[in-house]
CSV table of C-alpha atoms in Angstrom, one decimal:
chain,number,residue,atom,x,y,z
A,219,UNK,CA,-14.0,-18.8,-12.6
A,220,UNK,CA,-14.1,-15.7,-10.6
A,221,UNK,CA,-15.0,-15.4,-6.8
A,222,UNK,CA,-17.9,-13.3,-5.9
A,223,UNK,CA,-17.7,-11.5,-3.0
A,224,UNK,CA,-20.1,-13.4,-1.4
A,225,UNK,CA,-18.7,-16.7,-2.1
A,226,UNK,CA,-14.9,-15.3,-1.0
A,227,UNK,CA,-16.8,-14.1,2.5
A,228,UNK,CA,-18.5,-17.3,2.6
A,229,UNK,CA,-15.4,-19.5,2.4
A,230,UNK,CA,-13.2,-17.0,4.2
A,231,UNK,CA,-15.7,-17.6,7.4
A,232,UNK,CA,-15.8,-21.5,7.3
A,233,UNK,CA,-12.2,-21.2,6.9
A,234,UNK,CA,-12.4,-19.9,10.6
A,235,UNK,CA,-15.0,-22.0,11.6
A,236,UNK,CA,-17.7,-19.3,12.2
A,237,UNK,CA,-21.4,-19.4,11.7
A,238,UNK,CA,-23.4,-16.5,9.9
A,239,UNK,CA,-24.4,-15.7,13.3
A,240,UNK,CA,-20.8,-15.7,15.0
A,241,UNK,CA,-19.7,-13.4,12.2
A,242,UNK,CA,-22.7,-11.1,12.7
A,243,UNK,CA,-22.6,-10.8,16.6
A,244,UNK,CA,-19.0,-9.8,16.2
A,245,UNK,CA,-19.7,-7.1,13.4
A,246,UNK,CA,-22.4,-6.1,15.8
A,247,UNK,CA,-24.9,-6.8,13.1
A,248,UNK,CA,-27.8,-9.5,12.3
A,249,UNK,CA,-27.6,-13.0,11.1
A,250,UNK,CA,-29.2,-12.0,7.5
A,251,UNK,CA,-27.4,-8.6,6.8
A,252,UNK,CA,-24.5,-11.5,6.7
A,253,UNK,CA,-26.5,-13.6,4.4
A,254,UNK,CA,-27.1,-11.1,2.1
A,255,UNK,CA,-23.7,-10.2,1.6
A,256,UNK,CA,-22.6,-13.9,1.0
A,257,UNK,CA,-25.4,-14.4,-1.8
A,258,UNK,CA,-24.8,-10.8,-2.8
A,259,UNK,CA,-27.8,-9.6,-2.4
A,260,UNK,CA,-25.8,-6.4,-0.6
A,261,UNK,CA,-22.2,-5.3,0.8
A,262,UNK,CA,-21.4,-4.2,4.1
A,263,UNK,CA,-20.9,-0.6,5.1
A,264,UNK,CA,-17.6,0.0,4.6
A,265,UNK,CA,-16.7,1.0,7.8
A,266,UNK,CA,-17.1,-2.4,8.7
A,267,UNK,CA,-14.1,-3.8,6.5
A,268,UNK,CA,-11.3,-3.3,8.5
A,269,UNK,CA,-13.2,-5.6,11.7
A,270,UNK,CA,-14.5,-7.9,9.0
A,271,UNK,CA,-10.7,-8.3,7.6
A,272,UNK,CA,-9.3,-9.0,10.7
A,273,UNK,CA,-12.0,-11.2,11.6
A,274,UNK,CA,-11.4,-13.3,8.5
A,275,UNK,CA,-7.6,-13.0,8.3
A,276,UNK,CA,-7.2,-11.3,5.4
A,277,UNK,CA,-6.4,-8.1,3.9
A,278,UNK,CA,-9.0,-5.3,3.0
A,279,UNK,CA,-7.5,-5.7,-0.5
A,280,UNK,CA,-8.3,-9.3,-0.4
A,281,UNK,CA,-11.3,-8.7,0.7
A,282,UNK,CA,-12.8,-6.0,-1.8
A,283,UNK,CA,-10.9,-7.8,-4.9
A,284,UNK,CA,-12.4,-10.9,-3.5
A,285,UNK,CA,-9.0,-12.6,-4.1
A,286,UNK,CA,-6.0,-13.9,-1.7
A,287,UNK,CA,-3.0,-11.5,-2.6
A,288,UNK,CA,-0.5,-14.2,-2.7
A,289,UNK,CA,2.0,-12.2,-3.7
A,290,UNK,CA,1.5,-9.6,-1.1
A,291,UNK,CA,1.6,-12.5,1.4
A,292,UNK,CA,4.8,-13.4,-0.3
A,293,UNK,CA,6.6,-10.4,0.3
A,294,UNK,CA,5.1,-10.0,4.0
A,295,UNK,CA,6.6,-13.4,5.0
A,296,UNK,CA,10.0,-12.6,3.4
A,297,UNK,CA,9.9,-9.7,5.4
A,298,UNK,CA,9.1,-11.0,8.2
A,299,UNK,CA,11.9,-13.5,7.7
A,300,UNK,CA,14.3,-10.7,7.4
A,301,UNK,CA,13.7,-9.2,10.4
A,302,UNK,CA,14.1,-12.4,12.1
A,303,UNK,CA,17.4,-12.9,10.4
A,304,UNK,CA,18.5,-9.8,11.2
A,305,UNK,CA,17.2,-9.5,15.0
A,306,UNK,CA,19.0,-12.9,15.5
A,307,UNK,CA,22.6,-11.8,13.7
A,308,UNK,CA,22.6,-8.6,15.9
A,309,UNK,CA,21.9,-10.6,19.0
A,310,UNK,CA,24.3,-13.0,18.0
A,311,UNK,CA,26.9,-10.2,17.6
A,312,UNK,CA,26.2,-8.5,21.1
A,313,UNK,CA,26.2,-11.9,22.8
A,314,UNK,CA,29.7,-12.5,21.2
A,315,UNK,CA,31.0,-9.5,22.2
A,316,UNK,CA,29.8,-9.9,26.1
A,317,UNK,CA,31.1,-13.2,26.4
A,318,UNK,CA,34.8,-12.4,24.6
A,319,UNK,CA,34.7,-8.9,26.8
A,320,UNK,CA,34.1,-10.4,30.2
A,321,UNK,CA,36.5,-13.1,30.6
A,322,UNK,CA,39.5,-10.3,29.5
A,323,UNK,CA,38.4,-7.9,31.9
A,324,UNK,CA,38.5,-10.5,34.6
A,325,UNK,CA,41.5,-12.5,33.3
A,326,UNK,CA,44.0,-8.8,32.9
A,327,UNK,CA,42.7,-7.9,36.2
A,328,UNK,CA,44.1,-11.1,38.0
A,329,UNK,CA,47.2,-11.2,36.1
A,330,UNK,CA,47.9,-7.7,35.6
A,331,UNK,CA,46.6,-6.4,38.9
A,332,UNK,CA,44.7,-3.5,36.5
A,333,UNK,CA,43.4,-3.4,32.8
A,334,UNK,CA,46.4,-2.8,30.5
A,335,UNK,CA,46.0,-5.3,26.8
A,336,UNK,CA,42.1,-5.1,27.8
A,337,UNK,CA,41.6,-2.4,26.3
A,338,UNK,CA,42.8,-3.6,22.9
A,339,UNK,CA,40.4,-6.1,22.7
A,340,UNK,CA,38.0,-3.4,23.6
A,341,UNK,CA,38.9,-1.5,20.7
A,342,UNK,CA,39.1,-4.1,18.5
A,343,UNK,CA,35.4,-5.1,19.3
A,344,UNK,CA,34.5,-1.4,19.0
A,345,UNK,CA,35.8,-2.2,15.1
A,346,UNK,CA,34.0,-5.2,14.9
A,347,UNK,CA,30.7,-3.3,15.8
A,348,UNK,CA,31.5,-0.6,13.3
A,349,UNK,CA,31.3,-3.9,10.4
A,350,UNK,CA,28.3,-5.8,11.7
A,351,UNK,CA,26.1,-4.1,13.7
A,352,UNK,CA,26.1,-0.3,13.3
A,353,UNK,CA,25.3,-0.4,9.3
A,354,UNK,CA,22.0,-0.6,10.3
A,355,UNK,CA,21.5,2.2,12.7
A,356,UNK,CA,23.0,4.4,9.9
A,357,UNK,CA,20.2,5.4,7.1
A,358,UNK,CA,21.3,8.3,5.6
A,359,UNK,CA,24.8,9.2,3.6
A,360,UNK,CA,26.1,5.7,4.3
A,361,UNK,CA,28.8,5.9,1.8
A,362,UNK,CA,30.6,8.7,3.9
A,363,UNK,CA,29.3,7.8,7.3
A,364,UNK,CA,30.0,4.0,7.5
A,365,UNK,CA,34.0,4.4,6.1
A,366,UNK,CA,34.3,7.4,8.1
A,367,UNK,CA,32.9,5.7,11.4
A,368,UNK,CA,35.0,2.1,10.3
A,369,UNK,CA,37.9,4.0,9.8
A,370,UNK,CA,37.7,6.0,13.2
A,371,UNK,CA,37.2,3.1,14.9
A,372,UNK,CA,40.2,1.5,13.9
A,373,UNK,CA,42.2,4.5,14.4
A,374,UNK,CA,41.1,4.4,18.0
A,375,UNK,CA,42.8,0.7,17.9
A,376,UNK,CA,45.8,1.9,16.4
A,377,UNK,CA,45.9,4.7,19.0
A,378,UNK,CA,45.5,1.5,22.0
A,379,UNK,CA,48.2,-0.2,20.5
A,380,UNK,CA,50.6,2.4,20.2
A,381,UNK,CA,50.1,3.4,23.7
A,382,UNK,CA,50.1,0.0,24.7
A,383,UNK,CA,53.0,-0.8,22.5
A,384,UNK,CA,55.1,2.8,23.1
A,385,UNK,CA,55.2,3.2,19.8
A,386,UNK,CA,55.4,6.7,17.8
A,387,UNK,CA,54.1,4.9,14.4
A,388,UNK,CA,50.0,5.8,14.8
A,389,UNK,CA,50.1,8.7,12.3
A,390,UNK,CA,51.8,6.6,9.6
A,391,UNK,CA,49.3,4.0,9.9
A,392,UNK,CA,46.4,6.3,10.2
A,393,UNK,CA,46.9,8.2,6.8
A,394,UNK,CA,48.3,4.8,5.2
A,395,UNK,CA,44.7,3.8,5.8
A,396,UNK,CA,43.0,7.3,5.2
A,397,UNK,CA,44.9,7.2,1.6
A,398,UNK,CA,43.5,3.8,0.7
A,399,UNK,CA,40.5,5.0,2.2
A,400,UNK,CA,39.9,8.3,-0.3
A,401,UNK,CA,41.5,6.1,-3.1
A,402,UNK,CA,38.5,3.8,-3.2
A,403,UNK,CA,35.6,5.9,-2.3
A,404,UNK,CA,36.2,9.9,-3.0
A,405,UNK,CA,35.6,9.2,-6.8
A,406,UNK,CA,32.5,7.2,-6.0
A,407,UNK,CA,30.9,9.8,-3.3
A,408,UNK,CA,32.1,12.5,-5.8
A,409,UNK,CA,30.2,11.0,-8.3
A,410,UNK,CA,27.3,9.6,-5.9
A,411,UNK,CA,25.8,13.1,-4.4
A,412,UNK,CA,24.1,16.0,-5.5
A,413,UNK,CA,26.3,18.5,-3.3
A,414,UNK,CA,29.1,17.9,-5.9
A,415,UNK,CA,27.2,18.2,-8.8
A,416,UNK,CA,28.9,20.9,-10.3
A,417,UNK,CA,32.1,19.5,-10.5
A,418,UNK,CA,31.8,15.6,-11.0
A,419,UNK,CA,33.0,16.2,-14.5
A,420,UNK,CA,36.2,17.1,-13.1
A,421,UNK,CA,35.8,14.1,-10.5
A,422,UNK,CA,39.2,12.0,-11.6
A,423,UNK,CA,41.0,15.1,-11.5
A,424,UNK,CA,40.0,15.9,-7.5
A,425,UNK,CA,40.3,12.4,-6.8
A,426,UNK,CA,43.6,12.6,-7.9
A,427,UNK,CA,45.2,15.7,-6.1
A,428,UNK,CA,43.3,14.9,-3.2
A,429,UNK,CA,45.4,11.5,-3.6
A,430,UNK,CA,48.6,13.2,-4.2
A,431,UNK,CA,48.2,15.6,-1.4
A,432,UNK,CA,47.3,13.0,1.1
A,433,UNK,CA,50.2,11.0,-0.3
A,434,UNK,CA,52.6,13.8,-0.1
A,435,UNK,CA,51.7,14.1,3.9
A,436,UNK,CA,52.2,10.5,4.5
A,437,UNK,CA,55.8,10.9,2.9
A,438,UNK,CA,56.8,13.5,4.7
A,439,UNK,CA,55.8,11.4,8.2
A,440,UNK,CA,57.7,8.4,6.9
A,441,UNK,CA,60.9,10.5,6.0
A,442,UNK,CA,60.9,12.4,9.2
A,443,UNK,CA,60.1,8.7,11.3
A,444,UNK,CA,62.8,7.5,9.2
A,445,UNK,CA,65.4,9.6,9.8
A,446,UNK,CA,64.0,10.4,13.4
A,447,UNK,CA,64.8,6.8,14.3
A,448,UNK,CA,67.9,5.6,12.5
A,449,UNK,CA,66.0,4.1,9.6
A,450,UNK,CA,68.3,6.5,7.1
A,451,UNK,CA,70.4,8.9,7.9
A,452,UNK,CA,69.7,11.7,5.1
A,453,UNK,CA,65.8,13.0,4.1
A,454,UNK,CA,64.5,11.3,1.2
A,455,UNK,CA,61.5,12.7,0.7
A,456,UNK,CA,62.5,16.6,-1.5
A,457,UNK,CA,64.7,15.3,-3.3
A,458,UNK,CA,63.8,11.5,-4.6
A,459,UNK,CA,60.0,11.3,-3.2
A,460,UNK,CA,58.4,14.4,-4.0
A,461,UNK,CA,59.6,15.0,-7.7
A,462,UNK,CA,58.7,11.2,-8.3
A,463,UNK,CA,55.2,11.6,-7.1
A,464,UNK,CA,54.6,15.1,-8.7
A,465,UNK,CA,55.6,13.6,-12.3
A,466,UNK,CA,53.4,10.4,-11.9
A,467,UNK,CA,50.9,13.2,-10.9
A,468,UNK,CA,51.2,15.4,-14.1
A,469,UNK,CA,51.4,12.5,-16.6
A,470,UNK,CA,48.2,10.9,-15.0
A,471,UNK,CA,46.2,14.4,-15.3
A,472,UNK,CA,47.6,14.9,-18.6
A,473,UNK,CA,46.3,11.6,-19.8
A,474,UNK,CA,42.9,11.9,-18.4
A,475,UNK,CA,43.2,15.5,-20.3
A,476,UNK,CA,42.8,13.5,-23.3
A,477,UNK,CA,39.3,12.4,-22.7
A,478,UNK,CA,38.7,16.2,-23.3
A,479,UNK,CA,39.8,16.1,-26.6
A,480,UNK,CA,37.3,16.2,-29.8
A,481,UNK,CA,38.9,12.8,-31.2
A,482,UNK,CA,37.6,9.2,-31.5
A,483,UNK,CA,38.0,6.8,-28.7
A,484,UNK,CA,40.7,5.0,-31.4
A,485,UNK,CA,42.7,8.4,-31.8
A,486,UNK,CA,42.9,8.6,-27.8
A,487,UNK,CA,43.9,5.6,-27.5
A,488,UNK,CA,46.7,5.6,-29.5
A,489,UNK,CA,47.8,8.9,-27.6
A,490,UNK,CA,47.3,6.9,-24.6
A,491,UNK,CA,49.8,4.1,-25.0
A,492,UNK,CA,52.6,6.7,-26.7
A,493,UNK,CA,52.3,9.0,-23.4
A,494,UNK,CA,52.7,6.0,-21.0
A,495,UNK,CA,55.5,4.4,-23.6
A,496,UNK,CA,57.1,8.0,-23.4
A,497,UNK,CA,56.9,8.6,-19.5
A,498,UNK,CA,57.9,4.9,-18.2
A,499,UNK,CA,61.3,4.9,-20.8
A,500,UNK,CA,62.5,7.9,-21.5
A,501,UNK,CA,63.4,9.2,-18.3
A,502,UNK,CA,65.9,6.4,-17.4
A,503,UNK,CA,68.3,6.9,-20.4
A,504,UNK,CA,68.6,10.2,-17.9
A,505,UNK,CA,68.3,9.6,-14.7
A,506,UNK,CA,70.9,9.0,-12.4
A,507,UNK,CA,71.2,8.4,-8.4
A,508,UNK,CA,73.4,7.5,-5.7
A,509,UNK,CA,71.5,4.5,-4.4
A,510,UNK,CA,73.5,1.8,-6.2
A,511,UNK,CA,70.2,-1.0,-6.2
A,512,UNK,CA,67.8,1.9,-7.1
A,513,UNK,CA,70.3,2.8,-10.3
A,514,UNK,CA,70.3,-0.9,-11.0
A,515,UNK,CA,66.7,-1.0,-11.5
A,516,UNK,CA,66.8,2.2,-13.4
A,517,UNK,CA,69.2,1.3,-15.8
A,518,UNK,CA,67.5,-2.2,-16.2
A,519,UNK,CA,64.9,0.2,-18.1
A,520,UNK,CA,67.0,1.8,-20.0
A,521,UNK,CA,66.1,0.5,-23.8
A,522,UNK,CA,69.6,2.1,-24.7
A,523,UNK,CA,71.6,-1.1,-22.8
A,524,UNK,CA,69.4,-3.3,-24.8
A,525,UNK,CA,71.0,-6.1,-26.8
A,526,UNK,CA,68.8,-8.4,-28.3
A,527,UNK,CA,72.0,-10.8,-29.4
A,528,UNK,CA,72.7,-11.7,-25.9
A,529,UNK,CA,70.0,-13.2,-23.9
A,530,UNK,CA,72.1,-14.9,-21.0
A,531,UNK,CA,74.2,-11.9,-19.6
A,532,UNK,CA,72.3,-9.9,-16.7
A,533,UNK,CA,73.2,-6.6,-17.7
A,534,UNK,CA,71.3,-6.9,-21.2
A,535,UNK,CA,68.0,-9.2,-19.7
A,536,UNK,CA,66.1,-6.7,-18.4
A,537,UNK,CA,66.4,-3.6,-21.1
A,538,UNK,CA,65.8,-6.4,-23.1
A,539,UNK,CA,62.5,-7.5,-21.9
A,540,UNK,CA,61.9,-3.6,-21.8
A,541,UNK,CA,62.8,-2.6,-25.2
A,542,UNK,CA,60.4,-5.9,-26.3
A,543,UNK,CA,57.6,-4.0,-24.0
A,544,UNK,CA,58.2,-0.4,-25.8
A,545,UNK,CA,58.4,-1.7,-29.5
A,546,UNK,CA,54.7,-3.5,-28.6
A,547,UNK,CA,53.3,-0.8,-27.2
A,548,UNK,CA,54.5,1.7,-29.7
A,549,UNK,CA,53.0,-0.6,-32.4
A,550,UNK,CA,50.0,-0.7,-30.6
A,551,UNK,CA,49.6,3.1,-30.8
A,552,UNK,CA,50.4,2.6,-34.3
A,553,UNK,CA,47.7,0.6,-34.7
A,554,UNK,CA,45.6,2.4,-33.0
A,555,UNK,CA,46.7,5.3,-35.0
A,556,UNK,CA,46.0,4.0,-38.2
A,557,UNK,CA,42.5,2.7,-37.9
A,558,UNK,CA,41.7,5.5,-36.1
A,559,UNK,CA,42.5,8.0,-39.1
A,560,UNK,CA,41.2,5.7,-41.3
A,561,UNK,CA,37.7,6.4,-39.3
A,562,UNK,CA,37.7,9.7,-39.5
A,563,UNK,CA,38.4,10.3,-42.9
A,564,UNK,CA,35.5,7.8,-43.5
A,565,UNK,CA,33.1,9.5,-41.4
A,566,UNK,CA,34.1,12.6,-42.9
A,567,UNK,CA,33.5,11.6,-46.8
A,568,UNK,CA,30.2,10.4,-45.5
């Protein structure tokens, strides 16, 4: 059965131990307007809801529906509960950090007679703030911001440790990070916002010469820190690195190409795994280089050394196993082929 709104006032008020004459004096009304209202006879003015609510402890939804919003309630107290949570795991944070900060800055100064490895774990605390705490103080473009400001922050640690270190390495690590960085999030961000609406059809292919571009950068740091240092004594990066990267760079655009085509996903498929059977063993019946364990892995590709009578000797293993890899995938485009022309011609007699 129902509630009235009389009864709901009437139980509501005994609920906070109040007489008729309690309630009125602090609605600043008389005993029997109160009454009336909980053997509704009348209602009270409505300007005297919100004071009545509070009064009562409930909401002014409660109280006009004549109802306890229990699921309202529900929410509130999870919310409530939240904050809580979340008050007490920043505090815990920021009491962590005080009491690992202090000690160091006390403990180099006595030893060191100034700060010197203090500021590493200075900077290192600066990165731990940029994963637990500041989040929450960022509320709009958090998908940039918070990888941007993560990723700064540990630059700035990288930067303390080469100084501390005397190390010249801090660019290689930087973009090493700054290309895993763009790897995992430039295709989502392209995808997420509106201010690249135009061209998020044409997201895999920015992702990926934004990728290679990057890359290419990070290569030519390496080569020159290579050869800079005594690492190797001849540049790599023209003539072994950069025409490596810029074919993986073609094939991949040229396979997602084929999403462009008006085929069936079967059809595309098949065109797929001939591409990638193509590009991974055709160029090492050609190549040829001067690094003796690089051409040993190259001509362990090379289907054309296979010999699948001899399974023991190391020269045949590997082209082998390869020539085993490029007959499966080669019948799988077949496959894939078949059904998928077998489709079509289906849907087109239809």
């Amino acid at each position: 059965m129902e509630k009235t709104f009389g009864s709901f006032l009437r139980e509501k008020r005994q609920e906070k131990n109040l007489t008729q004459r309690e309630l009125a004096k602090i609605l600043f009304v008389t005993e029997s307007a109160v009454s009336k209202w909980e053997k509704d006879v009348s209602h009270p003015d409505i300007t005297l809801l919100p004071k009545l609510a509070e009064t009562l402890g409930v909401t002014e939804h409660e109280l006009i529906t004549a109802s306890v919003d229990n699921e309202s309630r529900q929410e509130k107290a999870q919310a409530r509960k939240w904050r809580r949570l979340s008050f007490s795991w920043d505090l815990f944070f920021y009491i962590s950090y005080i009491i690992a900060l202090i000690p160091c800055f006390i403990c180099d100064l006595a030893i060191n007679k100034g700060l010197t490895w203090f500021w590493i774990v200075l900077s290192a605390l600066v990165l731990s703030f940029s994963f637990t705490n500041l989040p929450k103080f960022i509320k709009k473009y958090k998908l940039v911001l918070i990888p941007l400001s993560q990723f700064l922050a540990l630059c700035l640690l990288l930067a303390v440790c080469a100084i501390y270190t005397k190390g010249n390495w801090l660019f290689i690590a930087a973009i090493s990070v700054f290309l895993g960085l763009i790897i995992i999030f430039l295709p989502i961000i392209i995808s997420r916002y509106k201010f690249f609406e135009k061209v998020q059809k044409y997201n895999d292919f920015i992702s990926i010469a934004v990728d290679f571009i990057v890359l290419n950068i990070l290569l030519i740091i390496v080569d020159h820190y290579c050869v800079s240092n005594g690492f190797a004594t001849n540049h790599w990066y023209l003539p072994l690195a950069f025409p490596i990267t810029l074919v993986v760079y073609l094939v991949l655009n040229l396979l997602l190409s084929i999403k462009f085509l008006p085929l069936s996903r079967l059809l595309k498929t098949s065109i797929v795994l001939f591409l990638i059977n193509l590009f991974l063993y055709i160029p090492p019946m050609f190549i040829k280089v001067r690094n003796p364990e690089l051409q040993r892995g190259i001509t362990g590709a090379n289907i054309l050394k296979a010999d699948l009578s001899v399974w023991k000797a190391d020269p045949t293993l590997e082209p082998n196993v390869h020539l085993l890899i490029f007959l499966t995938m080669l019948t799988l485009s077949l496959t894939f082929l078949t059904f998928g022309f077998i489709k079509h011609i289906k849907t087109k007699n239809k």
